[in-house]
């Protein structure tokens, strides 16, 4: 269950061992699939994007007989003995072994307004939604590799990218951090934490983000930052 690097690698090993492996996961893939920037920290890979890597891994798994079911798993019954019952959106599969390779999920802030404005300016995927905010100011919250990659993607199209980071140094790899710090379209606000999101509603009642509430951790002062999107 899962079609990222772990799931596809497991499928290759299982298929080469003579087992009948089935990879169950939605076609859109996971974090690597969504990387529109070049992937530079994956072993043996240089100068290509995430979707290309995933495509090649799927092709390799298929060559050894792996089959793919492009659906979400609804439930897994592991209490009734083997074979285990894996229920998807349209069918049920019996399996002697189930490997969970569901990867990571986005880390949300759990602050006021965050859930309300998801889809209306608050997003966890710059590659997916960044084009919606062409020539508009946006913020990126975080200081790791994902934040750096998202900022660099957004800087191609947004009018200004502001990174809000709660520490005074990045946790990201040195090379990505340097690219961000040297980019003319990206500015960084250190020691800043996000405490909420504010906005308005359209005539149809759809929420639209307009401000990020940011606290300066040195002065404890809260400021409204006008933006069209936050990632």
Phi, psi and omega in degrees: 000113183122134185240031173272193181303320181293313181295318181289323177295318178298321179295320178297313180298316181295316181294320179291339177274004177090008179272158179265095185266139176234126177263122181246117179187150175299152184296332186293343174075190185249215187296318180295323179297330184270002183277109177274350177269167180293138178270122185240353185244019178258128186306131176077007184237135178207133172081017176228164183268167181303312180302326178293319179298313181298318179300316180295322179292321177296319180297318179296316179297320180295327180298334179263011174099005178294137175253155185236134173240109188271068179219166174273147175276129181271319181199160175227126179260108179246011183259347184262013181087179179268152358288150178286150179257118176252115184257124177255191182292339185230348186202177179237134181240135176261131184221142177281336178220139176237123177254122178268115180228055189274359171070204185254167177233164179294144177264108181274160186274335183060051177241168183303134175085347184298311181291323183298325186258011172296129184086349178241023180137335176263123186218158175248008184221101179292324179296324182285314192247354185302325183296340180291343186241039176299134179063025179234154179283139179222163174238151173239130184252118179140173182219014179262188182301320181298318178297319180296314181297317179296318180298319180293323176295313183293329182296342178291330188235329183283155182290325178204136176245123177248123177267127176254117183231134186284349178250181179257005174216154177280152171267354184290165176298151187302317186293321178290319179299320180295320179298320179293313183295332181268354184282129183290343184258009181235131173238155185239135173244108183281163175050044183232126178243146180269129182245354179177169178231142179229159179184199180229180176242146175286176178296338178270003178087008180279131181288137179231123180292139176231331183217147169252132177268115185240134179257126173284116186286347176278321182252348183067013179278138179259131183236145173270122178252119182281121180215166175258342180204153177227133182241000000 
